[in-house]
Amino acid sequence: MRLKASAIALGVATALVLTGCSASSGDGDTDTTTGASGAALTIAKPDGAIATESNNPWIGDSSALKLGYVNAIYEPVGFVNVVSPSDPIKPWLASEIVWSDDYTSVQLTTQSDVTWNDGEPLTAEDIAFSYQILLDTPELNTAALPLESVTVDGDVVTLTFTSSMYAKQDKVLHRYVVPKHVWEGVADPTTETNPEPVGTGPYTLESFSTESVELTARDDYWGGELAVPTLYYVSYNDNSALTTALANGDADWAQAFLPNVQSAYVEKDPEHNVYWAPAGLGVDAMFVNTTKKPFSDVAFRQAVNMVIDRTQHQQIAREDGVPLLTSVTGLPQPAGDPYIAEEFQGEEYAVDVDGAKKVLEDAGYTLDGETLVDPDGEPVTFDLQVPQGWNDYVTGISLIAESVKALGVEATVTTPDSDTWWAAKGTGDFDAILHWTETGATPYDLYSDMMDGRWLKPVGEAADYNFGRYDNPEATAALDEFANATDDATRTAAIEKVQKIFVEDVPAMPIGTRPFISEFNTRSYTGWPSDADPYTNADPTQPSAVLILTELEPVE
């Protein structure tokens, strides 16, 4: 086979009480307010209390994944730059990454001279084990990779798939590599809390508390000397508290929506405070439960989609901090322009209350006074929920609830704690929620997350995407055609099928664009990604965060 090679916490709204929890606290070798070297970095989220420690690198509700500190401990074999998808793949724990022409297999050559933080060397067996575990424990295969086999020949690991991974290269390569000598003795990796995580990454876990998680730089890191000696991960009560922390220097790096980001954060120190939001192919969407009324009826989904005001969402909920979502295909522009089908070129979302009422009338809905009644004679209501403290999402669902009143629908807004919401989202215990889609180098992830049968789970079992249980074999087949195509013409035809189903059947409702939002300051360190050098996404909760941690240099 001819091969092509790659060039390849309790969040506190007041001051943090832990010594050294902020880069401005002078915890480094010298005064950090002068931009000297040795400052700690505080990486923050607005998710409220993270009371239970779990350093499991696979389970989505573990503290390590929620806060993002997993990305300083564990590393993947390579990186796909989703900010600049045309960039070559960057090898990491694999020194060489070679895909087959049809993208059904990849050869990973193990990087030499890499050690785990317990002193053991990284081997090809470790990389192989980290993928084989997806076959042995399917619950860990959260990206639904169609992995068929894992083989080792010397220092080369070969992964073989039952279908093309063209559209999922990032999902394959961004898997965390774990030490076989630690995990092969774990009875159930789905419940393991991993109290002493052993990784190849640049930092080790020093301590965990509900107020802060502390990581310390390794002095034997295979990737070289590190500029930042200490990392703190903190979860604040909400976006407002996080904004305050970022503005006053208690927090240094985050991925979160900040209300009034320019005035509340950037303008507090315009020389150093950075808000970076490079475009991508992800959206915020309203996932609706298609297994029960009212969203089991396509006519009702169409009508709701027609009255949602995306301009309001962009201007009020997102405070003009993201581009407006306009294409009825749900694809953000300009990143999505090459993929928009000819029949939908120039077709834009617009509020059409009269049109929505006509759709409902034709489907047998009636009005009892000002209340919409479904064809079974029942008043139409539904519940909208997102976690408390997620200010932009709370505002977003409130705007949607207001919009559907024009149809005679009463939508109740609820804001449970994040753990309760997370569980309900996965098991399908909801009517409607706001959630994001993933992104990638193609629209595959965006559409797959909302409508792909490969994510389908019965209500009551945790789903990783397609939370609304949309079941359409034709859509799944078209997505598979796109992913497995070996030429551009086939891919184009497949994505056009996907878009037509998406526009007409409304499996979910894109509400707004979701660029790669991040906030960080340059007071102590340079080397951050930027428009001039978009070498990676600056989200600290993603595996690519390690690229930034290894690029940072002290301010002179």
XYZ file of C-alpha atoms in Angstrom:
556
model
C 0.000 0.000 0.000
C 1.373 3.401 -0.978
C 1.573 5.748 1.994
C 1.577 9.509 2.327
C 3.602 10.996 5.174
C 2.629 14.007 7.282
C 5.167 16.820 7.362
C 4.661 16.495 9.963
C -13.332 24.177 42.541
C -15.264 25.833 44.417
C -15.219 28.921 42.314
C -14.769 31.939 44.449
C -16.310 35.215 43.417
C -14.051 37.087 45.795
C -10.287 36.804 46.186
C -8.593 33.430 45.944
C -7.309 32.426 49.293
C -4.664 29.924 48.301
C -1.129 31.254 48.340
C 0.133 31.691 44.796
C -3.213 31.097 43.115
C -2.766 34.034 40.807
C 0.000 35.004 38.461
C -0.168 38.508 39.892
C 0.489 37.288 43.411
C 4.239 37.321 43.033
C 4.498 33.561 43.356
C 7.273 33.387 40.758
C 10.974 33.992 41.063
C 10.427 37.735 40.762
C 7.610 40.257 40.799
C 5.117 39.104 38.180
C 3.583 42.547 37.807
C 6.758 43.551 35.969
C 6.421 40.651 33.531
C 9.432 38.832 34.987
C 9.998 35.116 34.633
C 8.864 32.395 36.972
C 5.221 33.441 37.350
C 2.543 30.858 37.963
C -0.378 30.672 35.553
C -3.942 30.350 36.781
C -6.266 28.643 34.320
C -9.928 29.186 35.098
C -13.458 28.044 34.261
C -16.924 29.284 35.328
C -18.441 25.896 36.200
C -18.920 26.226 39.942
C -17.776 23.628 42.446
C -15.713 20.669 41.223
C -15.847 18.871 44.519
C -14.798 15.336 43.545
C -11.344 14.503 42.263
C -11.030 12.181 39.274
C -8.011 12.148 36.989
C -9.507 9.715 34.518
C -8.411 10.923 31.046
C -11.390 9.403 29.219
C -14.530 10.040 31.260
C -16.052 13.425 30.410
C -17.219 14.328 33.905
C -13.819 13.774 35.552
C -12.340 16.838 37.235
C -9.227 16.505 35.050
C -11.250 16.843 31.856
C -13.720 19.422 33.147
C -11.025 21.772 34.411
C -8.587 20.879 31.632
C -5.545 19.948 33.680
C -5.522 16.551 31.980
C -3.905 18.332 29.025
C -0.806 19.227 31.005
C -0.357 15.631 32.214
C -1.259 13.454 29.224
C -0.292 13.956 25.592
C -1.453 12.629 22.202
C 0.516 11.212 19.280
C 0.026 14.317 17.142
C -1.983 17.467 16.488
C -4.315 18.697 13.769
C -4.565 22.489 13.739
C -8.329 23.072 13.671
C -7.736 26.849 13.587
C -5.744 26.502 10.369
C -6.773 23.102 8.939
C -4.467 23.347 5.926
C -1.427 23.219 8.210
C 0.461 19.913 8.181
C -0.134 17.496 11.034
C 2.297 18.077 13.884
C 3.816 14.844 15.246
C 4.136 14.678 19.034
C 4.424 11.366 20.883
C 4.667 9.872 17.412
C 7.748 11.154 15.593
C 6.152 10.275 12.257
C 2.491 9.905 11.274
C 1.750 8.160 7.977
C -1.789 7.712 6.644
C -2.747 5.250 3.903
C -4.164 6.733 0.711
C -7.712 5.799 1.693
C -7.269 6.909 5.313
C -8.273 3.507 6.673
C -4.949 2.979 8.460
C -2.209 5.050 10.026
C 1.322 4.199 11.101
C 2.639 5.876 14.256
C 6.384 5.797 14.893
C 7.081 6.105 18.613
C 9.014 9.183 19.663
C 12.336 8.255 21.253
C 13.690 9.516 24.582
C 10.255 10.185 26.081
C 9.715 9.245 29.712
C 6.642 8.992 31.890
C 6.653 11.084 35.033
C 7.418 7.929 37.037
C 10.685 7.522 35.121
C 9.639 4.675 32.839
C 10.288 5.100 29.091
C 7.476 5.560 26.584
C 7.196 2.519 24.299
C 5.214 1.522 21.240
C 3.324 -0.831 23.543
C 2.047 2.189 25.476
C 0.691 3.822 22.319
C -0.834 0.542 21.176
C -2.450 -0.038 24.583
C -3.951 3.469 24.534
C -5.863 2.577 21.364
C -6.488 -1.100 22.099
C -8.344 -0.057 25.238
C -10.976 1.500 22.963
C -11.633 -1.960 21.530
C -11.512 -3.688 24.900
C -13.667 -1.059 26.635
C -16.025 0.477 24.058
C -17.426 2.923 26.629
C -14.145 4.833 26.354
C -14.508 5.270 22.605
C -16.378 8.540 23.018
C -15.464 9.684 19.500
C -17.021 6.508 18.052
C -13.859 5.693 16.106
C -14.388 2.603 13.899
C -11.137 1.063 15.069
C -10.632 -2.480 13.808
C -7.149 -3.512 14.943
C -3.971 -2.331 16.646
C -0.609 -3.920 15.808
C 2.997 -3.275 16.817
C 6.138 -3.832 14.767
C 9.209 -2.568 16.548
C 8.620 1.094 17.335
C 5.758 1.433 14.824
C 2.100 1.124 15.832
C -0.444 0.566 13.060
C -4.094 1.439 13.583
C -6.590 -0.008 11.117
C -10.150 1.259 10.750
C -13.244 -0.149 9.092
C -13.852 3.144 7.290
C -11.955 6.230 6.222
C -10.719 8.610 8.883
C -10.334 11.510 6.451
C -12.851 13.622 8.349
C -11.746 12.399 11.779
C -7.977 12.668 11.736
C -8.021 14.962 14.742
C -10.242 12.530 16.667
C -7.762 9.721 15.983
C -4.598 11.638 16.756
C -5.799 13.673 19.743
C -6.398 10.590 21.938
C -4.434 10.649 25.174
C -1.606 8.137 25.455
C -1.470 6.383 28.838
C 1.146 4.074 30.391
C 0.383 0.407 29.872
C 2.282 -0.542 33.022
C -0.208 1.498 35.078
C -3.526 0.960 33.300
C -3.238 -2.723 32.386
C -3.837 -3.510 36.054
C -6.997 -1.389 36.325
C -10.088 -3.565 36.661
C -12.581 -1.028 35.280
C -11.111 1.999 33.458
C -14.580 3.576 33.206
C -14.745 4.096 36.975
C -11.067 4.450 37.854
C -10.326 7.797 39.551
C -6.579 7.571 38.879
C -5.448 9.437 42.025
C -1.767 9.563 41.003
C -1.790 10.195 37.247
C 1.294 9.076 35.329
C 1.724 10.929 32.046
C 4.347 12.052 29.557
C 3.161 15.653 29.771
C 5.136 18.626 31.045
C 3.429 18.869 34.447
C 2.588 16.596 37.359
C -0.319 16.803 39.780
C 0.796 18.407 43.037
C -2.487 18.812 44.914
C -6.271 18.870 44.514
C -8.793 20.849 46.532
C -12.208 22.342 45.896
C -10.505 25.730 45.586
C -7.606 24.968 43.290
C -5.746 22.180 41.533
C -1.979 22.687 41.482
C 0.415 21.248 38.900
C 4.209 21.478 38.957
C 6.563 21.600 35.977
C 8.741 18.541 35.378
C 12.489 19.084 35.307
C 12.866 15.966 33.143
C 10.266 16.724 30.493
C 11.213 15.209 27.146
C 10.144 18.333 25.264
C 12.658 20.602 26.955
C 12.744 23.229 29.673
C 9.450 24.830 30.677
C 8.974 28.536 31.285
C 5.989 28.279 33.644
C 6.875 26.568 36.940
C 3.360 26.164 38.367
C -0.163 25.880 37.020
C -3.313 26.450 39.047
C -6.737 25.352 37.786
C -9.700 27.111 39.418
C -13.454 26.946 38.838
C -15.357 30.170 39.575
C -19.039 30.341 40.373
C -20.089 31.883 37.047
C -18.959 33.913 34.054
C -19.197 37.208 35.936
C -16.882 36.017 38.691
C -14.480 34.672 36.084
C -14.538 38.008 34.246
C -13.580 39.803 37.439
C -10.754 37.367 38.097
C -9.354 37.744 34.587
C -9.661 41.517 34.699
C -7.854 41.919 38.010
C -5.182 39.309 37.284
C -6.340 36.565 39.643
C -6.814 34.365 36.579
C -4.598 34.312 33.493
C -6.072 31.969 30.918
C -9.603 30.805 30.158
C -12.033 29.634 27.525
C -15.375 31.152 28.374
C -17.956 33.650 27.274
C -17.357 36.908 29.135
C -20.141 39.487 29.346
C -19.004 42.802 27.837
C -15.636 41.267 27.102
C -14.085 44.427 25.654
C -15.012 46.831 28.454
C -14.992 44.311 31.292
C -11.736 42.593 30.367
C -9.699 43.794 27.393
C -9.900 47.508 28.172
C -8.844 46.940 31.796
C -5.334 46.376 30.440
C -5.415 46.737 26.650
C -1.663 46.293 26.373
C -1.778 42.791 27.858
C -5.337 41.409 28.061
C -6.182 39.397 24.947
C -9.519 38.114 23.693
C -8.864 35.771 20.764
C -11.709 34.162 18.806
C -10.470 32.644 15.528
C -13.148 31.197 13.273
C -13.969 27.538 12.894
C -16.737 25.162 11.881
C -18.496 24.771 15.236
C -21.833 26.196 16.396
C -23.955 26.577 19.477
C -27.162 24.650 18.869
C -30.449 23.917 20.552
C -30.579 20.137 20.827
C -34.192 18.985 21.048
C -35.498 15.647 22.244
C -36.923 14.059 19.095
C -38.221 11.026 20.999
C -41.170 12.821 22.585
C -43.576 15.682 22.087
C -43.410 18.402 21.093
C -40.090 17.979 19.233
C -40.907 14.519 17.880
C -42.982 16.394 15.281
C -40.899 17.780 12.395
C -43.507 20.495 11.770
C -43.039 21.836 15.279
C -39.243 21.738 14.896
C -39.522 23.652 11.631
C -41.788 26.264 13.173
C -39.540 26.878 16.174
C -36.541 27.141 13.865
C -38.375 29.850 11.922
C -39.023 32.104 14.917
C -35.627 31.955 16.627
C -33.923 35.340 16.326
C -30.228 34.613 15.720
C -29.389 38.292 15.476
C -30.706 38.788 19.007
C -28.640 35.837 20.162
C -25.489 37.296 18.634
C -26.087 40.837 19.855
C -27.617 40.181 23.287
C -26.610 36.716 24.504
C -23.161 36.830 22.885
C -22.833 40.621 23.081
C -21.398 40.981 19.578
C -18.466 38.832 20.644
C -18.918 36.265 17.855
C -19.844 36.442 14.152
C -23.535 36.191 13.238
C -24.782 32.808 12.036
C -26.645 33.408 8.779
C -26.658 30.361 6.465
C -29.677 28.059 6.757
C -27.217 25.171 6.462
C -25.960 26.037 9.956
C -22.413 26.450 8.635
C -20.458 29.429 9.978
C -19.013 31.701 7.339
C -16.546 32.209 5.783
C -15.092 28.902 7.025
C -18.134 26.995 5.762
C -18.484 28.726 2.396
C -16.726 26.010 0.342
C -19.217 23.429 1.612
C -22.570 25.216 1.195
C -24.688 23.425 -1.412
C -25.701 25.402 -4.476
C -29.406 25.247 -3.615
C -28.738 26.940 -0.273
C -26.315 29.597 -1.495
C -27.523 32.947 -0.172
C -30.347 31.362 1.839
C -30.253 32.994 5.272
C -32.046 32.575 8.575
C -34.808 35.116 9.106
C -37.579 35.396 11.680
C -40.849 34.407 9.985
C -43.671 34.163 12.519
C -46.436 34.078 9.913
C -44.650 31.327 7.985
C -44.161 29.325 11.158
C -47.855 29.627 12.048
C -48.770 28.381 8.573
C -46.510 25.327 9.011
C -48.223 24.521 12.305
C -51.712 25.099 10.923
C -51.024 22.769 8.001
C -49.830 20.122 10.467
C -53.061 20.230 12.479
C -52.142 22.627 15.290
C -54.752 25.087 16.516
C -54.989 28.003 18.915
C -57.071 27.956 22.085
C -57.102 31.636 22.825
C -53.367 32.420 22.831
C -52.250 28.858 23.591
C -51.014 26.529 20.866
C -52.746 23.130 20.912
C -51.241 20.115 19.172
C -53.183 17.692 16.915
C -53.889 15.519 19.993
C -55.658 18.425 21.670
C -52.895 19.089 24.226
C -51.359 22.500 25.002
C -47.805 22.771 23.671
C -45.138 23.476 26.266
C -41.508 22.538 26.713
C -38.631 23.029 29.092
C -35.340 24.733 28.164
C -32.356 24.118 30.396
C -28.691 25.054 30.703
C -26.447 25.199 33.782
C -26.756 28.061 36.205
C -23.935 30.555 35.833
C -23.511 30.062 32.084
C -24.630 33.633 31.482
C -24.610 33.621 27.684
C -26.481 30.315 27.485
C -29.001 31.401 30.129
C -29.651 34.573 28.170
C -29.803 32.531 24.979
C -32.530 30.169 26.168
C -34.448 33.085 27.670
C -34.494 34.734 24.239
C -35.713 31.507 22.645
C -38.436 31.165 25.270
C -39.544 34.696 24.429
C -39.479 33.974 20.671
C -41.788 30.938 20.834
C -44.441 32.930 22.674
C -45.344 34.297 19.231
C -46.534 30.779 18.388
C -48.581 30.416 21.576
C -45.977 28.184 23.207
C -44.950 28.472 26.838
C -41.290 27.496 27.271
C -39.997 27.185 30.837
C -36.396 28.173 31.481
C -34.575 26.117 34.125
C -30.959 26.350 35.265
C -29.826 23.283 37.234
C -26.294 22.891 38.527
C -23.777 21.766 35.910
C -23.527 18.161 37.148
C -27.304 17.669 37.033
C -27.505 19.246 33.591
C -24.594 17.190 32.296
C -26.229 13.941 33.358
C -29.634 14.914 31.924
C -28.031 15.982 28.653
C -26.350 12.609 28.214
C -29.311 10.434 29.145
C -31.883 12.406 27.164
C -33.788 13.616 30.220
C -34.714 16.980 28.714
C -36.959 18.716 26.185
C -34.392 21.191 24.856
C -30.896 22.326 25.797
C -28.208 24.577 24.392
C -24.929 22.827 23.672
C -22.028 23.187 21.295
C -20.900 21.047 18.423
C -17.336 20.018 17.898
C -15.352 21.412 15.020
C -12.768 20.117 12.607
C -11.248 20.652 9.211
C -14.601 19.842 7.504
C -18.316 20.221 8.404
C -18.481 16.546 9.309
C -18.280 17.064 13.074
C -20.876 19.820 13.109
C -23.495 17.721 11.310
C -22.507 14.408 12.867
C -22.894 15.781 16.387
C -26.480 16.783 15.702
C -27.827 13.991 13.486
C -25.540 10.978 13.158
C -26.902 7.549 14.058
C -23.489 6.426 15.263
C -24.118 8.464 18.417
C -27.568 6.984 19.039
C -28.223 5.618 22.507
C -31.537 4.653 24.090
C -33.019 7.266 26.391
C -31.534 6.602 29.808
C -28.101 5.638 28.482
C -25.462 8.357 28.242
C -24.869 9.668 24.719
C -21.749 11.605 23.763
C -23.554 13.559 21.004
C -26.851 13.487 19.096
C -28.351 14.156 22.493
C -31.795 14.554 20.901
C -31.750 10.949 19.627
C -32.436 11.986 16.021
C -32.770 8.741 14.085
C -32.478 9.003 10.306
C -30.570 6.217 8.516
C -30.414 8.311 5.342
C -28.590 11.078 7.157
C -26.207 8.610 8.769
C -25.500 7.013 5.376
C -24.760 10.401 3.795
C -22.381 11.296 6.616
C -20.638 7.972 6.146
C -20.391 8.607 2.402
C -18.697 11.928 3.072
C -16.292 10.468 5.614
C -15.367 7.492 3.428
C -15.158 9.222 0.057
C -11.881 8.984 -1.848
C -12.538 11.919 -4.189
C -13.901 15.460 -3.918
C -16.919 14.864 -6.178
C -18.231 12.109 -3.907
C -17.635 14.236 -0.822
C -19.489 17.172 -2.366
C -22.499 15.041 -3.274
C -22.605 13.511 0.195
C -22.419 16.803 2.090
C -25.202 18.190 -0.109
C -27.421 15.272 0.932
C -26.589 15.930 4.571
C -27.434 19.618 4.238
C -30.768 18.990 2.536
C -31.863 16.634 5.310
C -30.599 19.053 7.935
C -32.417 22.064 6.507
C -35.705 20.240 5.877
C -35.908 17.934 8.899
C -34.377 20.251 11.552
C -32.793 17.589 13.798
C -31.370 20.424 15.906
C -31.318 24.209 15.617
C -28.044 26.101 15.219
C -28.322 29.305 17.215
C -24.959 31.003 16.814
C -21.382 30.613 15.722
C -18.900 29.096 18.117
C -15.416 30.345 17.300
C -12.446 29.255 19.354
C -12.885 31.727 22.200
C -10.036 32.262 24.622
C -8.771 34.873 27.034
C -5.194 35.244 28.245
C -2.757 37.956 29.253
C 0.771 38.658 28.058
C 2.107 40.292 31.221
C 4.442 37.456 32.141
C 4.765 35.307 29.019
C 5.019 35.608 25.261
C 4.483 32.868 22.698
C 0.692 32.760 22.720
C -1.068 31.930 19.439
C -2.483 34.896 17.513
C -3.914 35.952 14.179
C -0.342 36.416 12.995
C 0.687 32.983 14.247
C -2.398 30.748 14.660
C -0.371 27.657 15.448
C -3.154 26.162 17.579
C -6.466 26.766 19.285
C -5.926 28.632 22.569
C -8.587 26.723 24.515
C -6.819 25.425 27.668
C -9.316 22.560 28.000
C -8.204 20.953 24.713
C -5.282 18.526 24.144
C -3.520 21.218 22.108
C -2.995 23.276 25.286
C 0.329 21.480 25.722
C 1.583 23.157 22.549
C 1.089 26.538 24.174
C 2.626 25.487 27.484
C 5.761 24.426 25.624
C 5.884 27.608 23.502
C 5.560 30.180 26.280
C 8.643 32.244 27.098
C 9.145 34.743 29.946
C 8.726 38.401 29.099
C 12.148 40.028 29.061
